[in-house]
């Protein structure tokens, strides 16, 4: 699925910026984000031990980059698309942490973000 209606918890602006910055195809990035989001819905509890914030039904996790790399390795996204996916998730998570009252801390260089719509996840 492509387009602005893709069921992901990442703003369209973050998708566009990440795809452009990495030089990846925007629609391929959107497709990969959709696939990853579906996977995260079933697995988001695996990240509950990490720092997280919840803003407007979206949960953002701050995780070590190695965990995100391991997660993305399970998919066949291609290097540029995987990089854009990681960047989009991290940028969205940084924004959500900045918006949360308890989450005002900066991401370290080796931190990445993962973002999932928990309202959707909790319906299952």
PDB file of C-alpha atoms in Angstrom:
ATOM      1  CA  UNK A   1       0.000   0.000   0.000  1.00  0.00           C
ATOM      2  CA  UNK A   2       1.309   3.444  -0.831  1.00  0.00           C
ATOM      3  CA  UNK A   3       0.094   6.952  -0.367  1.00  0.00           C
ATOM      4  CA  UNK A   4      -0.849   9.197   2.487  1.00  0.00           C
ATOM      5  CA  UNK A   5      -3.454   6.769   3.834  1.00  0.00           C
ATOM      6  CA  UNK A   6      -0.921   4.046   4.663  1.00  0.00           C
ATOM      7  CA  UNK A   7      -1.611   2.776   8.190  1.00  0.00           C
ATOM      8  CA  UNK A   8       1.569   3.876   9.933  1.00  0.00           C
ATOM      9  CA  UNK A   9       2.176   6.062  12.957  1.00  0.00           C
ATOM     10  CA  UNK A  10       4.613   8.318  11.122  1.00  0.00           C
ATOM     11  CA  UNK A  11       3.754  11.721   9.687  1.00  0.00           C
ATOM     12  CA  UNK A  12       3.860  12.083   5.930  1.00  0.00           C
ATOM     13  CA  UNK A  13       6.482  14.821   6.317  1.00  0.00           C
ATOM     14  CA  UNK A  14       8.846  12.417   8.093  1.00  0.00           C
ATOM     15  CA  UNK A  15       8.357   9.841   5.324  1.00  0.00           C
ATOM     16  CA  UNK A  16       9.088  12.398   2.625  1.00  0.00           C
ATOM     17  CA  UNK A  17      12.132  13.819   4.435  1.00  0.00           C
ATOM     18  CA  UNK A  18      13.656  10.415   5.173  1.00  0.00           C
ATOM     19  CA  UNK A  19      13.186   9.178   1.610  1.00  0.00           C
ATOM     20  CA  UNK A  20      14.678  12.361   0.167  1.00  0.00           C
ATOM     21  CA  UNK A  21      17.598  12.496   2.610  1.00  0.00           C
ATOM     22  CA  UNK A  22      18.582   8.870   1.987  1.00  0.00           C
ATOM     23  CA  UNK A  23      17.789   8.941  -1.727  1.00  0.00           C
ATOM     24  CA  UNK A  24      15.198   6.174  -1.528  1.00  0.00           C
ATOM     25  CA  UNK A  25      11.975   5.861  -3.467  1.00  0.00           C
ATOM     26  CA  UNK A  26       9.211   7.452  -1.381  1.00  0.00           C
ATOM     27  CA  UNK A  27       6.606   4.814  -2.274  1.00  0.00           C
ATOM     28  CA  UNK A  28       9.025   1.991  -1.420  1.00  0.00           C
ATOM     29  CA  UNK A  29       9.659   3.631   1.947  1.00  0.00           C
ATOM     30  CA  UNK A  30       5.914   3.988   2.580  1.00  0.00           C
ATOM     31  CA  UNK A  31       5.382   0.334   1.667  1.00  0.00           C
ATOM     32  CA  UNK A  32       8.185  -0.759   3.997  1.00  0.00           C
ATOM     33  CA  UNK A  33       6.798   1.373   6.824  1.00  0.00           C
ATOM     34  CA  UNK A  34       3.394  -0.270   6.359  1.00  0.00           C
ATOM     35  CA  UNK A  35       4.911  -3.755   6.527  1.00  0.00           C
ATOM     36  CA  UNK A  36       7.032  -2.876   9.557  1.00  0.00           C
ATOM     37  CA  UNK A  37       4.101  -1.252  11.349  1.00  0.00           C
ATOM     38  CA  UNK A  38       2.029  -4.409  10.926  1.00  0.00           C
ATOM     39  CA  UNK A  39       4.893  -6.398  12.435  1.00  0.00           C
ATOM     40  CA  UNK A  40       5.321  -3.947  15.311  1.00  0.00           C
ATOM     41  CA  UNK A  41       1.633  -4.153  16.194  1.00  0.00           C
ATOM     42  CA  UNK A  42       2.153  -7.761  17.176  1.00  0.00           C
ATOM     43  CA  UNK A  43       5.545  -7.196  18.793  1.00  0.00           C
ATOM     44  CA  UNK A  44       5.436  -3.776  20.425  1.00  0.00           C
ATOM     45  CA  UNK A  45       5.357  -5.307  23.918  1.00  0.00           C
ATOM     46  CA  UNK A  46       8.898  -6.610  23.277  1.00  0.00           C
ATOM     47  CA  UNK A  47      10.080  -3.021  23.576  1.00  0.00           C
ATOM     48  CA  UNK A  48       8.267  -2.138  26.814  1.00  0.00           C
ATOM     49  CA  UNK A  49      11.521  -2.427  28.797  1.00  0.00           C
ATOM     50  CA  UNK A  50      12.964   0.443  26.736  1.00  0.00           C
ATOM     51  CA  UNK A  51      12.249   4.123  27.383  1.00  0.00           C
ATOM     52  CA  UNK A  52       8.995   5.137  25.753  1.00  0.00           C
ATOM     53  CA  UNK A  53       6.370   7.844  25.616  1.00  0.00           C
ATOM     54  CA  UNK A  54       2.791   7.778  24.456  1.00  0.00           C
ATOM     55  CA  UNK A  55       1.308  10.782  22.679  1.00  0.00           C
ATOM     56  CA  UNK A  56      -2.178  10.784  21.149  1.00  0.00           C
ATOM     57  CA  UNK A  57      -2.398   6.998  20.850  1.00  0.00           C
ATOM     58  CA  UNK A  58       1.078   6.619  19.394  1.00  0.00           C
ATOM     59  CA  UNK A  59       3.880   4.963  21.340  1.00  0.00           C
ATOM     60  CA  UNK A  60       7.473   5.954  20.623  1.00  0.00           C
ATOM     61  CA  UNK A  61      10.304   3.795  21.888  1.00  0.00           C
ATOM     62  CA  UNK A  62      13.929   4.867  22.240  1.00  0.00           C
ATOM     63  CA  UNK A  63      16.014   1.783  21.568  1.00  0.00           C
ATOM     64  CA  UNK A  64      19.621   0.961  20.771  1.00  0.00           C
ATOM     65  CA  UNK A  65      20.375   1.143  17.078  1.00  0.00           C
ATOM     66  CA  UNK A  66      21.429  -2.510  17.118  1.00  0.00           C
ATOM     67  CA  UNK A  67      17.871  -3.568  18.061  1.00  0.00           C
ATOM     68  CA  UNK A  68      16.421  -1.671  15.120  1.00  0.00           C
ATOM     69  CA  UNK A  69      19.071  -3.080  12.789  1.00  0.00           C
ATOM     70  CA  UNK A  70      18.227  -6.612  13.984  1.00  0.00           C
ATOM     71  CA  UNK A  71      14.527  -5.951  13.474  1.00  0.00           C
ATOM     72  CA  UNK A  72      15.022  -4.564   9.953  1.00  0.00           C
ATOM     73  CA  UNK A  73      17.346  -7.437   8.985  1.00  0.00           C
ATOM     74  CA  UNK A  74      14.310  -9.732   9.033  1.00  0.00           C
ATOM     75  CA  UNK A  75      12.887  -7.846   6.038  1.00  0.00           C
ATOM     76  CA  UNK A  76      14.117  -7.577   2.464  1.00  0.00           C
ATOM     77  CA  UNK A  77      13.794  -3.802   2.153  1.00  0.00           C
ATOM     78  CA  UNK A  78      17.107  -2.984   0.533  1.00  0.00           C
ATOM     79  CA  UNK A  79      19.751  -0.832   2.154  1.00  0.00           C
ATOM     80  CA  UNK A  80      18.421   2.587   1.093  1.00  0.00           C
ATOM     81  CA  UNK A  81      14.816   1.801   2.035  1.00  0.00           C
ATOM     82  CA  UNK A  82      15.865   0.285   5.380  1.00  0.00           C
ATOM     83  CA  UNK A  83      17.942   3.393   6.133  1.00  0.00           C
ATOM     84  CA  UNK A  84      14.996   5.659   5.308  1.00  0.00           C
ATOM     85  CA  UNK A  85      12.647   3.547   7.440  1.00  0.00           C
ATOM     86  CA  UNK A  86      15.034   3.775  10.394  1.00  0.00           C
ATOM     87  CA  UNK A  87      15.432   7.520   9.887  1.00  0.00           C
ATOM     88  CA  UNK A  88      11.672   8.131   9.627  1.00  0.00           C
ATOM     89  CA  UNK A  89      10.995   6.130  12.795  1.00  0.00           C
ATOM     90  CA  UNK A  90      13.758   7.896  14.690  1.00  0.00           C
ATOM     91  CA  UNK A  91      12.727  11.390  13.623  1.00  0.00           C
ATOM     92  CA  UNK A  92       9.079  10.706  14.509  1.00  0.00           C
ATOM     93  CA  UNK A  93      10.098   9.244  17.874  1.00  0.00           C
ATOM     94  CA  UNK A  94      12.295  12.267  18.621  1.00  0.00           C
ATOM     95  CA  UNK A  95       9.323  14.549  17.988  1.00  0.00           C
ATOM     96  CA  UNK A  96       7.054  12.495  20.221  1.00  0.00           C
ATOM     97  CA  UNK A  97       9.627  12.429  23.024  1.00  0.00           C
ATOM     98  CA  UNK A  98       9.984  16.216  22.738  1.00  0.00           C
ATOM     99  CA  UNK A  99       6.184  16.601  22.939  1.00  0.00           C
ATOM    100  CA  UNK A 100       5.801  14.389  26.006  1.00  0.00           C
ATOM    101  CA  UNK A 101       6.112  16.008  29.408  1.00  0.00           C
ATOM    102  CA  UNK A 102       8.154  13.141  30.881  1.00  0.00           C
ATOM    103  CA  UNK A 103      10.192  12.525  27.762  1.00  0.00           C
ATOM    104  CA  UNK A 104      12.344  15.592  27.456  1.00  0.00           C
ATOM    105  CA  UNK A 105      15.652  13.919  26.806  1.00  0.00           C
ATOM    106  CA  UNK A 106      17.868  13.788  23.780  1.00  0.00           C
ATOM    107  CA  UNK A 107      18.543  10.724  21.694  1.00  0.00           C
ATOM    108  CA  UNK A 108      22.169   9.605  21.836  1.00  0.00           C
ATOM    109  CA  UNK A 109      24.072   8.981  18.618  1.00  0.00           C
ATOM    110  CA  UNK A 110      23.482   5.231  18.934  1.00  0.00           C
ATOM    111  CA  UNK A 111      19.762   5.526  19.769  1.00  0.00           C
ATOM    112  CA  UNK A 112      16.994   4.940  17.278  1.00  0.00           C
ATOM    113  CA  UNK A 113      13.277   5.279  17.500  1.00  0.00           C
ATOM    114  CA  UNK A 114      10.429   2.905  16.838  1.00  0.00           C
ATOM    115  CA  UNK A 115       6.896   4.222  16.567  1.00  0.00           C
ATOM    116  CA  UNK A 116       3.662   2.235  16.656  1.00  0.00           C
ATOM    117  CA  UNK A 117       0.010   3.166  16.967  1.00  0.00           C
ATOM    118  CA  UNK A 118      -0.895   1.484  20.247  1.00  0.00           C
ATOM    119  CA  UNK A 119      -4.635   2.013  19.889  1.00  0.00           C
ATOM    120  CA  UNK A 120      -4.474  -0.295  16.880  1.00  0.00           C
ATOM    121  CA  UNK A 121      -2.170  -2.713  18.664  1.00  0.00           C
ATOM    122  CA  UNK A 122      -4.373  -2.984  21.713  1.00  0.00           C
ATOM    123  CA  UNK A 123      -7.405  -3.930  19.636  1.00  0.00           C
ATOM    124  CA  UNK A 124      -5.848  -7.327  18.872  1.00  0.00           C
TER     125      UNK A 124
END
